[in-house]
């Protein structure tokens, strides 16, 4: 029987197809292995332990191997953290994940919710304010000769709670602050920052890419706080506002690398014809001092741009002004107060600012609190809830 030419052609085509498929699979495998090897090599040769500019933190170093770390498994745990921190193109992958999650309707990256026009820290239903926080404030006030004013500042998540979808539980910051205030002694003056900011939440009172409030948000609370301290506030029209940067991206951006939310504006409020700062001196843990500025523009363009307000953390900064009234104020605070303190300059001849986050020794080593007739305590609610230093420094 003669061979059918069509059958021969079909057999050739099948053989060619099998060869092409095998060749294609081999090429794909080689490309995949090449990519994996290159990715691993790029990760291994990266400098480790350096600061990530995008995330504003120090990345993990390659762990040192030892018999004990192998035996207890800690080496492999540290190695996993090393690769998670240092894989090649990390910031680009995080950014791409944020874009993808937002586009498919699951806009949560690293516990940050991507809303339409801002980033918000995801509420944690387990966050509570321990009763020892109020006890510490009461203890401070009982041993103090002057007047204590206390302000708990809500997060943007608390003020903009309506931006979250229904399936995300609300952490009820207002109730937490109200409970804290109810536990404070009656002689302590409480500043209702929550309701002030909640009523003004159509304004630019919080950064879009950071958990902190803007200078305008701080000003809105200052108007009430300064009256509690016995002064009339400086009216808004007395200030000229300088936009020193429109490229600020803060701690929520660092977590998400999400660029589709508009960058923030950093402002300086200058009081026309108002009091001037005569000196601004920072003291470190050893007691050594150095000159500071209320606004340090050298931080503009850095990955710590918010440090433009009063510079890097220091246990104490002492400010003297041209106000001729001999009135002195002690401020005990976290980073929320950094853009708030400049408004106080118009009312006091001297202000001592204690940073609870940087204080690692007794308060009395830096300042005699009873030399200051008034004390303002101003903290973000996150610091009150989660930072044990909040209680410890006040017991010192």
mmCIF file of C-alpha atoms in Angstrom:
data_model
loop_
_atom_site.group_PDB
_atom_site.id
_atom_site.type_symbol
_atom_site.label_atom_id
_atom_site.label_comp_id
_atom_site.label_asym_id
_atom_site.label_seq_id
_atom_site.Cartn_x
_atom_site.Cartn_y
_atom_site.Cartn_z
ATOM 1 C CA UNK A 1 0.000 0.000 0.000
ATOM 2 C CA UNK A 2 1.286 3.424 -0.928
ATOM 3 C CA UNK A 3 1.912 5.948 1.773
ATOM 4 C CA UNK A 4 -0.547 8.783 1.901
ATOM 5 C CA UNK A 5 1.359 12.071 1.453
ATOM 6 C CA UNK A 6 -1.084 13.806 3.751
ATOM 7 C CA UNK A 7 -0.270 11.367 6.579
ATOM 8 C CA UNK A 8 3.435 12.082 6.142
ATOM 9 C CA UNK A 9 2.842 15.806 6.355
ATOM 10 C CA UNK A 10 0.713 15.378 9.497
ATOM 11 C CA UNK A 11 3.410 13.255 11.160
ATOM 12 C CA UNK A 12 6.015 15.878 10.328
ATOM 13 C CA UNK A 13 3.788 18.632 11.705
ATOM 14 C CA UNK A 14 3.205 16.671 14.945
ATOM 15 C CA UNK A 15 6.923 16.045 15.325
ATOM 16 C CA UNK A 16 7.667 19.699 14.707
ATOM 17 C CA UNK A 17 5.011 20.725 17.219
ATOM 18 C CA UNK A 18 6.422 18.364 19.852
ATOM 19 C CA UNK A 19 9.916 19.700 19.187
ATOM 20 C CA UNK A 20 8.708 23.322 19.335
ATOM 21 C CA UNK A 21 6.793 22.674 22.561
ATOM 22 C CA UNK A 22 9.780 20.969 24.175
ATOM 23 C CA UNK A 23 12.094 23.747 23.037
ATOM 24 C CA UNK A 24 9.670 26.384 24.277
ATOM 25 C CA UNK A 25 9.387 24.692 27.673
ATOM 26 C CA UNK A 26 13.161 24.462 27.938
ATOM 27 C CA UNK A 27 13.580 28.132 27.089
ATOM 28 C CA UNK A 28 10.892 29.116 29.615
ATOM 29 C CA UNK A 29 12.590 26.991 32.283
ATOM 30 C CA UNK A 30 15.981 28.553 31.525
ATOM 31 C CA UNK A 31 14.500 32.048 31.639
ATOM 32 C CA UNK A 32 12.732 31.301 34.923
ATOM 33 C CA UNK A 33 15.885 29.881 36.503
ATOM 34 C CA UNK A 34 17.906 32.832 35.207
ATOM 35 C CA UNK A 35 15.396 35.269 36.703
ATOM 36 C CA UNK A 36 15.360 33.428 40.038
ATOM 37 C CA UNK A 37 19.163 33.258 40.184
ATOM 38 C CA UNK A 38 19.510 36.939 39.237
ATOM 39 C CA UNK A 39 16.875 37.936 41.813
ATOM 40 C CA UNK A 40 18.617 35.898 44.524
ATOM 41 C CA UNK A 41 22.031 37.288 43.552
ATOM 42 C CA UNK A 42 20.723 40.866 43.550
ATOM 43 C CA UNK A 43 19.242 40.289 47.010
ATOM 44 C CA UNK A 44 22.427 38.760 48.407
ATOM 45 C CA UNK A 45 24.779 41.469 47.116
ATOM 46 C CA UNK A 46 22.645 44.336 48.430
ATOM 47 C CA UNK A 47 24.062 46.383 51.271
ATOM 48 C CA UNK A 48 22.241 45.230 54.399
ATOM 49 C CA UNK A 49 21.465 47.022 57.606
ATOM 50 C CA UNK A 50 21.180 50.289 55.721
ATOM 51 C CA UNK A 51 18.269 52.684 55.984
ATOM 52 C CA UNK A 52 15.441 52.376 53.508
ATOM 53 C CA UNK A 53 14.692 55.893 52.278
ATOM 54 C CA UNK A 54 11.234 54.901 51.059
ATOM 55 C CA UNK A 55 10.217 53.122 54.286
ATOM 56 C CA UNK A 56 12.241 55.378 56.616
ATOM 57 C CA UNK A 57 13.651 52.558 58.717
ATOM 58 C CA UNK A 58 16.769 50.412 59.137
ATOM 59 C CA UNK A 59 16.564 47.111 57.263
ATOM 60 C CA UNK A 60 17.561 43.803 58.868
ATOM 61 C CA UNK A 61 21.155 42.620 58.558
ATOM 62 C CA UNK A 62 22.224 39.162 57.418
ATOM 63 C CA UNK A 63 22.259 37.105 60.643
ATOM 64 C CA UNK A 64 25.459 35.492 61.871
ATOM 65 C CA UNK A 65 25.320 31.718 61.918
ATOM 66 C CA UNK A 66 26.158 29.831 65.099
ATOM 67 C CA UNK A 67 25.491 26.423 66.627
ATOM 68 C CA UNK A 68 23.147 27.906 69.222
ATOM 69 C CA UNK A 69 21.112 29.873 66.656
ATOM 70 C CA UNK A 70 20.813 26.760 64.484
ATOM 71 C CA UNK A 71 19.780 24.649 67.453
ATOM 72 C CA UNK A 72 17.026 26.944 68.669
ATOM 73 C CA UNK A 73 15.854 27.908 65.180
ATOM 74 C CA UNK A 74 16.466 31.627 65.666
ATOM 75 C CA UNK A 75 18.904 31.747 62.732
ATOM 76 C CA UNK A 76 16.255 30.696 60.234
ATOM 77 C CA UNK A 77 13.734 33.101 61.745
ATOM 78 C CA UNK A 78 16.233 35.974 61.412
ATOM 79 C CA UNK A 79 17.141 34.804 57.906
ATOM 80 C CA UNK A 80 13.492 34.971 56.912
ATOM 81 C CA UNK A 81 13.241 38.547 58.215
ATOM 82 C CA UNK A 82 16.443 39.409 56.353
ATOM 83 C CA UNK A 83 15.084 38.213 52.984
ATOM 84 C CA UNK A 84 11.698 39.862 53.656
ATOM 85 C CA UNK A 85 13.472 43.180 54.272
ATOM 86 C CA UNK A 86 16.121 43.027 51.581
ATOM 87 C CA UNK A 87 14.724 41.310 48.510
ATOM 88 C CA UNK A 88 15.550 43.193 45.329
ATOM 89 C CA UNK A 89 13.068 45.860 44.289
ATOM 90 C CA UNK A 90 11.162 45.615 47.586
ATOM 91 C CA UNK A 91 9.684 49.121 47.445
ATOM 92 C CA UNK A 92 8.499 48.598 43.850
ATOM 93 C CA UNK A 93 6.826 45.299 44.761
ATOM 94 C CA UNK A 94 5.051 46.915 47.746
ATOM 95 C CA UNK A 95 3.891 49.800 45.550
ATOM 96 C CA UNK A 96 2.647 47.402 42.864
ATOM 97 C CA UNK A 97 0.772 45.380 45.475
ATOM 98 C CA UNK A 98 -0.944 48.538 46.724
ATOM 99 C CA UNK A 99 -2.008 49.458 43.192
ATOM 100 C CA UNK A 100 -3.291 45.933 42.549
ATOM 101 C CA UNK A 101 -5.167 45.648 45.840
ATOM 102 C CA UNK A 102 -6.815 49.037 45.351
ATOM 103 C CA UNK A 103 -7.879 48.139 41.806
ATOM 104 C CA UNK A 104 -9.546 44.851 42.799
ATOM 105 C CA UNK A 105 -11.441 46.305 45.734
ATOM 106 C CA UNK A 106 -9.212 45.094 48.607
ATOM 107 C CA UNK A 107 -7.398 48.347 49.441
ATOM 108 C CA UNK A 108 -5.416 47.232 52.526
ATOM 109 C CA UNK A 109 -1.612 47.132 52.597
ATOM 110 C CA UNK A 110 0.396 46.565 55.785
ATOM 111 C CA UNK A 111 -2.640 47.423 57.949
ATOM 112 C CA UNK A 112 -3.202 50.676 56.062
ATOM 113 C CA UNK A 113 -6.542 51.317 54.367
ATOM 114 C CA UNK A 114 -6.340 53.097 51.011
ATOM 115 C CA UNK A 115 -9.312 55.466 50.912
ATOM 116 C CA UNK A 116 -10.280 57.614 47.920
ATOM 117 C CA UNK A 117 -8.114 60.576 48.855
ATOM 118 C CA UNK A 118 -6.029 59.557 51.880
ATOM 119 C CA UNK A 119 -4.326 56.686 53.663
ATOM 120 C CA UNK A 120 -5.712 55.616 57.049
ATOM 121 C CA UNK A 121 -4.265 53.301 59.663
ATOM 122 C CA UNK A 122 -6.506 50.287 60.052
ATOM 123 C CA UNK A 123 -8.412 50.392 63.366
ATOM 124 C CA UNK A 124 -7.530 47.654 65.841
ATOM 125 C CA UNK A 125 -10.472 46.526 67.924
ATOM 126 C CA UNK A 126 -8.015 45.216 70.543
ATOM 127 C CA UNK A 127 -6.525 48.671 71.172
ATOM 128 C CA UNK A 128 -7.515 49.925 74.610
ATOM 129 C CA UNK A 129 -6.261 52.578 77.019
ATOM 130 C CA UNK A 130 -4.949 50.980 80.195
ATOM 131 C CA UNK A 131 -6.182 52.494 83.459
ATOM 132 C CA UNK A 132 -2.592 53.094 84.571
ATOM 133 C CA UNK A 133 -2.401 55.940 82.032
ATOM 134 C CA UNK A 134 -4.887 58.031 84.016
ATOM 135 C CA UNK A 135 -3.231 56.988 87.268
ATOM 136 C CA UNK A 136 0.121 58.283 86.027
ATOM 137 C CA UNK A 137 -1.336 61.678 85.052
ATOM 138 C CA UNK A 138 -3.156 61.948 88.379
ATOM 139 C CA UNK A 139 0.039 61.087 90.230
ATOM 140 C CA UNK A 140 1.946 63.815 88.376
ATOM 141 C CA UNK A 141 -0.761 66.393 89.110
ATOM 142 C CA UNK A 142 -0.937 65.455 92.801
ATOM 143 C CA UNK A 143 2.795 66.142 93.232
ATOM 144 C CA UNK A 144 2.678 69.384 91.229
ATOM 145 C CA UNK A 145 1.993 72.880 92.512
ATOM 146 C CA UNK A 146 0.619 74.273 89.241
ATOM 147 C CA UNK A 147 -2.209 73.716 86.754
ATOM 148 C CA UNK A 148 -2.278 70.670 84.450
ATOM 149 C CA UNK A 149 -4.010 70.686 81.055
ATOM 150 C CA UNK A 150 -4.315 67.400 79.193
ATOM 151 C CA UNK A 151 -5.036 66.803 75.493
ATOM 152 C CA UNK A 152 -5.462 63.375 73.893
ATOM 153 C CA UNK A 153 -5.310 63.803 70.109
ATOM 154 C CA UNK A 154 -7.260 61.304 67.986
ATOM 155 C CA UNK A 155 -5.767 59.649 64.942
ATOM 156 C CA UNK A 156 -6.986 60.421 61.454
ATOM 157 C CA UNK A 157 -8.679 56.994 61.552
ATOM 158 C CA UNK A 158 -10.806 58.163 64.492
ATOM 159 C CA UNK A 159 -11.738 61.509 62.964
ATOM 160 C CA UNK A 160 -12.424 60.023 59.517
ATOM 161 C CA UNK A 161 -14.056 56.824 60.749
ATOM 162 C CA UNK A 162 -16.813 57.204 58.135
ATOM 163 C CA UNK A 163 -14.248 56.599 55.368
ATOM 164 C CA UNK A 164 -13.981 52.923 56.339
ATOM 165 C CA UNK A 165 -16.356 50.366 54.822
ATOM 166 C CA UNK A 166 -18.874 48.691 57.106
ATOM 167 C CA UNK A 167 -16.894 45.433 57.354
ATOM 168 C CA UNK A 168 -13.996 47.201 59.121
ATOM 169 C CA UNK A 169 -14.720 47.500 62.828
ATOM 170 C CA UNK A 170 -14.499 50.961 64.367
ATOM 171 C CA UNK A 171 -12.099 51.316 67.290
ATOM 172 C CA UNK A 172 -14.316 53.985 68.880
ATOM 173 C CA UNK A 173 -11.621 56.503 69.748
ATOM 174 C CA UNK A 174 -14.100 59.015 71.105
ATOM 175 C CA UNK A 175 -15.320 56.534 73.710
ATOM 176 C CA UNK A 176 -11.747 55.650 74.628
ATOM 177 C CA UNK A 177 -10.799 59.309 75.119
ATOM 178 C CA UNK A 178 -13.998 59.995 77.080
ATOM 179 C CA UNK A 179 -13.238 57.040 79.367
ATOM 180 C CA UNK A 180 -9.679 58.281 79.927
ATOM 181 C CA UNK A 181 -10.899 61.805 80.716
ATOM 182 C CA UNK A 182 -13.454 60.485 83.173
ATOM 183 C CA UNK A 183 -10.637 58.792 85.107
ATOM 184 C CA UNK A 184 -8.600 61.989 85.428
ATOM 185 C CA UNK A 185 -8.873 64.056 88.603
ATOM 186 C CA UNK A 186 -11.339 66.921 88.449
ATOM 187 C CA UNK A 187 -8.598 69.522 88.888
ATOM 188 C CA UNK A 188 -6.997 68.527 85.560
ATOM 189 C CA UNK A 189 -8.280 70.587 82.630
ATOM 190 C CA UNK A 190 -9.257 68.371 79.701
ATOM 191 C CA UNK A 191 -9.079 69.600 76.109
ATOM 192 C CA UNK A 192 -11.716 68.055 73.849
ATOM 193 C CA UNK A 193 -9.594 67.742 70.718
ATOM 194 C CA UNK A 194 -11.752 64.976 69.244
ATOM 195 C CA UNK A 195 -14.933 67.007 68.828
ATOM 196 C CA UNK A 196 -13.005 70.052 67.606
ATOM 197 C CA UNK A 197 -11.338 68.045 64.845
ATOM 198 C CA UNK A 198 -14.407 65.983 64.046
ATOM 199 C CA UNK A 199 -16.439 69.140 63.381
ATOM 200 C CA UNK A 200 -13.717 70.467 61.075
ATOM 201 C CA UNK A 201 -12.949 67.277 59.170
ATOM 202 C CA UNK A 202 -13.912 68.860 55.837
ATOM 203 C CA UNK A 203 -10.731 70.920 56.196
ATOM 204 C CA UNK A 204 -7.093 69.958 55.713
ATOM 205 C CA UNK A 205 -6.504 69.031 59.355
ATOM 206 C CA UNK A 206 -4.697 65.699 58.871
ATOM 207 C CA UNK A 207 -2.032 64.670 56.409
ATOM 208 C CA UNK A 208 -3.163 62.365 53.634
ATOM 209 C CA UNK A 209 -0.051 60.180 53.892
ATOM 210 C CA UNK A 210 0.710 60.297 57.614
ATOM 211 C CA UNK A 211 -1.055 59.630 60.901
ATOM 212 C CA UNK A 212 -0.311 63.114 62.280
ATOM 213 C CA UNK A 213 -2.303 66.312 62.019
ATOM 214 C CA UNK A 214 -1.343 69.278 59.877
ATOM 215 C CA UNK A 215 -0.337 72.670 61.265
ATOM 216 C CA UNK A 216 -3.892 73.833 60.606
ATOM 217 C CA UNK A 217 -5.276 70.926 62.621
ATOM 218 C CA UNK A 218 -2.912 71.876 65.449
ATOM 219 C CA UNK A 219 -4.031 75.515 65.206
ATOM 220 C CA UNK A 220 -7.705 74.527 65.532
ATOM 221 C CA UNK A 221 -7.000 72.761 68.840
ATOM 222 C CA UNK A 222 -4.607 75.526 69.980
ATOM 223 C CA UNK A 223 -7.501 78.011 69.962
ATOM 224 C CA UNK A 224 -9.249 76.035 72.702
ATOM 225 C CA UNK A 225 -6.140 74.873 74.563
ATOM 226 C CA UNK A 226 -4.737 78.379 75.009
ATOM 227 C CA UNK A 227 -8.015 79.579 76.505
ATOM 228 C CA UNK A 228 -7.831 76.726 79.038
ATOM 229 C CA UNK A 229 -4.397 78.118 79.896
ATOM 230 C CA UNK A 230 -5.788 81.616 80.415
ATOM 231 C CA UNK A 231 -5.011 83.456 77.153
ATOM 232 C CA UNK A 232 -6.911 84.676 74.126
ATOM 233 C CA UNK A 233 -5.827 82.847 70.949
ATOM 234 C CA UNK A 234 -4.066 84.670 68.152
ATOM 235 C CA UNK A 235 -6.595 85.016 65.341
ATOM 236 C CA UNK A 236 -5.969 83.134 62.118
ATOM 237 C CA UNK A 237 -5.665 86.315 60.032
ATOM 238 C CA UNK A 238 -2.599 87.347 62.060
ATOM 239 C CA UNK A 239 -0.596 84.509 60.534
ATOM 240 C CA UNK A 240 1.128 84.364 57.182
ATOM 241 C CA UNK A 241 1.421 80.795 55.970
ATOM 242 C CA UNK A 242 4.503 79.609 54.123
ATOM 243 C CA UNK A 243 4.181 76.378 52.130
ATOM 244 C CA UNK A 244 7.707 75.041 52.442
ATOM 245 C CA UNK A 245 7.020 71.743 50.663
ATOM 246 C CA UNK A 246 4.260 70.079 48.689
ATOM 247 C CA UNK A 247 6.035 66.711 48.477
ATOM 248 C CA UNK A 248 5.638 65.335 51.980
ATOM 249 C CA UNK A 249 4.863 61.628 52.238
ATOM 250 C CA UNK A 250 4.780 60.291 55.775
ATOM 251 C CA UNK A 251 4.633 57.086 57.774
ATOM 252 C CA UNK A 252 1.547 55.638 56.062
ATOM 253 C CA UNK A 253 3.185 56.087 52.676
ATOM 254 C CA UNK A 254 6.273 54.339 54.047
ATOM 255 C CA UNK A 255 4.127 51.300 54.804
ATOM 256 C CA UNK A 256 2.316 51.191 51.468
ATOM 257 C CA UNK A 257 4.549 52.951 48.908
ATOM 258 C CA UNK A 258 1.212 54.011 47.387
ATOM 259 C CA UNK A 259 1.687 57.045 45.153
ATOM 260 C CA UNK A 260 -1.846 57.661 43.901
ATOM 261 C CA UNK A 261 -2.795 59.637 47.010
ATOM 262 C CA UNK A 262 -1.676 63.240 46.598
ATOM 263 C CA UNK A 263 1.489 64.286 48.448
ATOM 264 C CA UNK A 264 1.087 66.534 51.492
ATOM 265 C CA UNK A 265 1.968 70.153 52.229
ATOM 266 C CA UNK A 266 4.305 71.196 55.044
ATOM 267 C CA UNK A 267 3.452 74.662 56.407
ATOM 268 C CA UNK A 268 5.081 77.284 58.595
ATOM 269 C CA UNK A 269 2.813 79.739 60.449
ATOM 270 C CA UNK A 270 4.469 83.121 61.025
ATOM 271 C CA UNK A 271 2.699 85.571 63.329
ATOM 272 C CA UNK A 272 2.826 89.046 61.788
ATOM 273 C CA UNK A 273 4.244 91.477 64.329
ATOM 274 C CA UNK A 274 4.208 88.787 66.994
ATOM 275 C CA UNK A 275 6.727 87.553 69.545
ATOM 276 C CA UNK A 276 10.116 86.301 68.411
ATOM 277 C CA UNK A 277 12.150 83.351 69.583
ATOM 278 C CA UNK A 278 15.276 84.587 71.376
ATOM 279 C CA UNK A 279 16.810 81.166 71.991
ATOM 280 C CA UNK A 280 15.988 77.527 71.357
ATOM 281 C CA UNK A 281 18.288 75.046 73.078
ATOM 282 C CA UNK A 282 18.129 71.238 72.965
ATOM 283 C CA UNK A 283 19.510 69.015 75.740
ATOM 284 C CA UNK A 284 20.486 65.392 75.164
ATOM 285 C CA UNK A 285 20.492 62.526 77.670
ATOM 286 C CA UNK A 286 23.929 63.483 78.971
ATOM 287 C CA UNK A 287 22.845 67.082 79.559
ATOM 288 C CA UNK A 288 24.889 68.447 76.660
ATOM 289 C CA UNK A 289 23.196 71.319 74.862
ATOM 290 C CA UNK A 290 23.024 72.632 71.323
ATOM 291 C CA UNK A 291 21.186 75.343 69.447
ATOM 292 C CA UNK A 292 17.938 74.519 67.678
ATOM 293 C CA UNK A 293 15.341 76.257 65.543
ATOM 294 C CA UNK A 294 11.570 76.028 65.771
ATOM 295 C CA UNK A 295 11.604 75.401 62.027
ATOM 296 C CA UNK A 296 14.648 73.651 60.576
ATOM 297 C CA UNK A 297 14.291 73.748 56.807
ATOM 298 C CA UNK A 298 17.310 71.497 56.325
ATOM 299 C CA UNK A 299 14.914 68.570 56.795
ATOM 300 C CA UNK A 300 12.872 69.547 53.733
ATOM 301 C CA UNK A 301 13.484 66.923 51.067
ATOM 302 C CA UNK A 302 14.681 64.337 53.588
ATOM 303 C CA UNK A 303 12.819 61.174 54.543
ATOM 304 C CA UNK A 304 12.143 62.762 57.966
ATOM 305 C CA UNK A 305 10.529 65.924 56.659
ATOM 306 C CA UNK A 306 8.244 66.291 59.696
ATOM 307 C CA UNK A 307 11.404 66.844 61.765
ATOM 308 C CA UNK A 308 11.434 70.334 60.292
ATOM 309 C CA UNK A 309 9.272 71.106 63.323
ATOM 310 C CA UNK A 310 11.792 71.502 66.174
ATOM 311 C CA UNK A 311 14.380 69.116 64.714
ATOM 312 C CA UNK A 312 15.336 65.616 65.797
ATOM 313 C CA UNK A 313 14.039 64.173 69.053
ATOM 314 C CA UNK A 314 15.685 65.453 72.236
ATOM 315 C CA UNK A 315 14.689 64.857 75.877
ATOM 316 C CA UNK A 316 14.266 68.589 76.433
ATOM 317 C CA UNK A 317 14.140 71.764 74.368
ATOM 318 C CA UNK A 318 14.019 75.101 76.175
ATOM 319 C CA UNK A 319 12.615 78.123 74.322
ATOM 320 C CA UNK A 320 12.871 81.752 75.416
ATOM 321 C CA UNK A 321 10.890 84.473 73.653
ATOM 322 C CA UNK A 322 10.487 88.222 73.478
ATOM 323 C CA UNK A 323 7.174 88.026 75.376
ATOM 324 C CA UNK A 324 7.669 90.213 78.443
ATOM 325 C CA UNK A 325 5.288 88.607 80.939
ATOM 326 C CA UNK A 326 7.513 86.194 82.932
ATOM 327 C CA UNK A 327 5.016 83.404 82.284
ATOM 328 C CA UNK A 328 6.491 79.928 81.957
ATOM 329 C CA UNK A 329 4.988 76.743 80.540
ATOM 330 C CA UNK A 330 6.075 73.109 80.766
ATOM 331 C CA UNK A 331 5.025 70.990 77.770
ATOM 332 C CA UNK A 332 5.208 67.194 77.997
ATOM 333 C CA UNK A 333 4.467 65.604 74.669
ATOM 334 C CA UNK A 334 4.990 63.193 71.799
ATOM 335 C CA UNK A 335 5.537 64.066 68.128
ATOM 336 C CA UNK A 336 1.975 65.392 67.694
ATOM 337 C CA UNK A 337 3.022 68.529 69.592
ATOM 338 C CA UNK A 338 5.965 69.387 67.334
ATOM 339 C CA UNK A 339 3.876 71.596 65.036
ATOM 340 C CA UNK A 340 1.718 72.757 67.976
ATOM 341 C CA UNK A 341 4.429 74.301 70.169
ATOM 342 C CA UNK A 342 5.169 77.234 67.785
ATOM 343 C CA UNK A 343 1.676 78.629 68.458
ATOM 344 C CA UNK A 344 2.458 78.772 72.191
ATOM 345 C CA UNK A 345 5.442 81.054 71.590
ATOM 346 C CA UNK A 346 3.125 84.063 71.375
ATOM 347 C CA UNK A 347 2.038 83.710 75.013
ATOM 348 C CA UNK A 348 5.014 82.724 77.176
ATOM 349 C CA UNK A 349 8.432 84.137 77.944
ATOM 350 C CA UNK A 350 9.789 80.613 78.495
ATOM 351 C CA UNK A 351 8.657 77.159 77.392
ATOM 352 C CA UNK A 352 10.329 73.902 78.431
ATOM 353 C CA UNK A 353 9.394 71.041 76.087
ATOM 354 C CA UNK A 354 9.888 67.479 77.361
ATOM 355 C CA UNK A 355 9.703 64.700 74.757
ATOM 356 C CA UNK A 356 8.449 61.601 76.581
ATOM 357 C CA UNK A 357 9.566 59.404 73.678
ATOM 358 C CA UNK A 358 13.194 60.556 74.051
ATOM 359 C CA UNK A 359 13.350 60.844 77.852
ATOM 360 C CA UNK A 360 15.294 57.915 79.303
ATOM 361 C CA UNK A 361 16.004 59.288 82.778
ATOM 362 C CA UNK A 362 14.139 61.115 85.521
ATOM 363 C CA UNK A 363 12.263 64.269 84.567
ATOM 364 C CA UNK A 364 13.909 66.109 87.474
ATOM 365 C CA UNK A 365 17.326 65.710 85.819
ATOM 366 C CA UNK A 366 16.213 68.152 83.129
ATOM 367 C CA UNK A 367 13.714 70.443 84.784
ATOM 368 C CA UNK A 368 12.119 71.332 88.113
ATOM 369 C CA UNK A 369 8.462 71.077 87.178
ATOM 370 C CA UNK A 370 7.386 73.341 90.042
ATOM 371 C CA UNK A 371 9.274 76.250 88.469
ATOM 372 C CA UNK A 372 6.575 76.203 85.792
ATOM 373 C CA UNK A 373 3.106 77.304 86.985
ATOM 374 C CA UNK A 374 1.383 75.503 84.093
ATOM 375 C CA UNK A 375 1.901 72.141 82.387
ATOM 376 C CA UNK A 376 0.373 71.093 79.098
ATOM 377 C CA UNK A 377 0.400 67.379 78.308
ATOM 378 C CA UNK A 378 -0.332 66.681 74.649
ATOM 379 C CA UNK A 379 -0.195 63.174 73.194
ATOM 380 C CA UNK A 380 -1.591 61.293 70.231
ATOM 381 C CA UNK A 381 -3.949 58.552 71.346
ATOM 382 C CA UNK A 382 -1.687 55.905 69.792
ATOM 383 C CA UNK A 383 1.100 56.881 72.201
ATOM 384 C CA UNK A 384 -1.304 56.745 75.139
ATOM 385 C CA UNK A 385 -2.576 53.316 74.128
ATOM 386 C CA UNK A 386 0.594 51.530 73.118
ATOM 387 C CA UNK A 387 3.680 53.269 74.493
ATOM 388 C CA UNK A 388 4.603 52.119 78.005
ATOM 389 C CA UNK A 389 6.877 55.144 78.323
ATOM 390 C CA UNK A 390 3.705 57.204 78.671
ATOM 391 C CA UNK A 391 3.226 55.826 82.176
ATOM 392 C CA UNK A 392 6.853 55.390 83.166
ATOM 393 C CA UNK A 393 8.147 58.950 82.659
ATOM 394 C CA UNK A 394 5.291 60.425 84.666
ATOM 395 C CA UNK A 395 6.124 58.175 87.605
ATOM 396 C CA UNK A 396 9.694 59.463 87.654
#
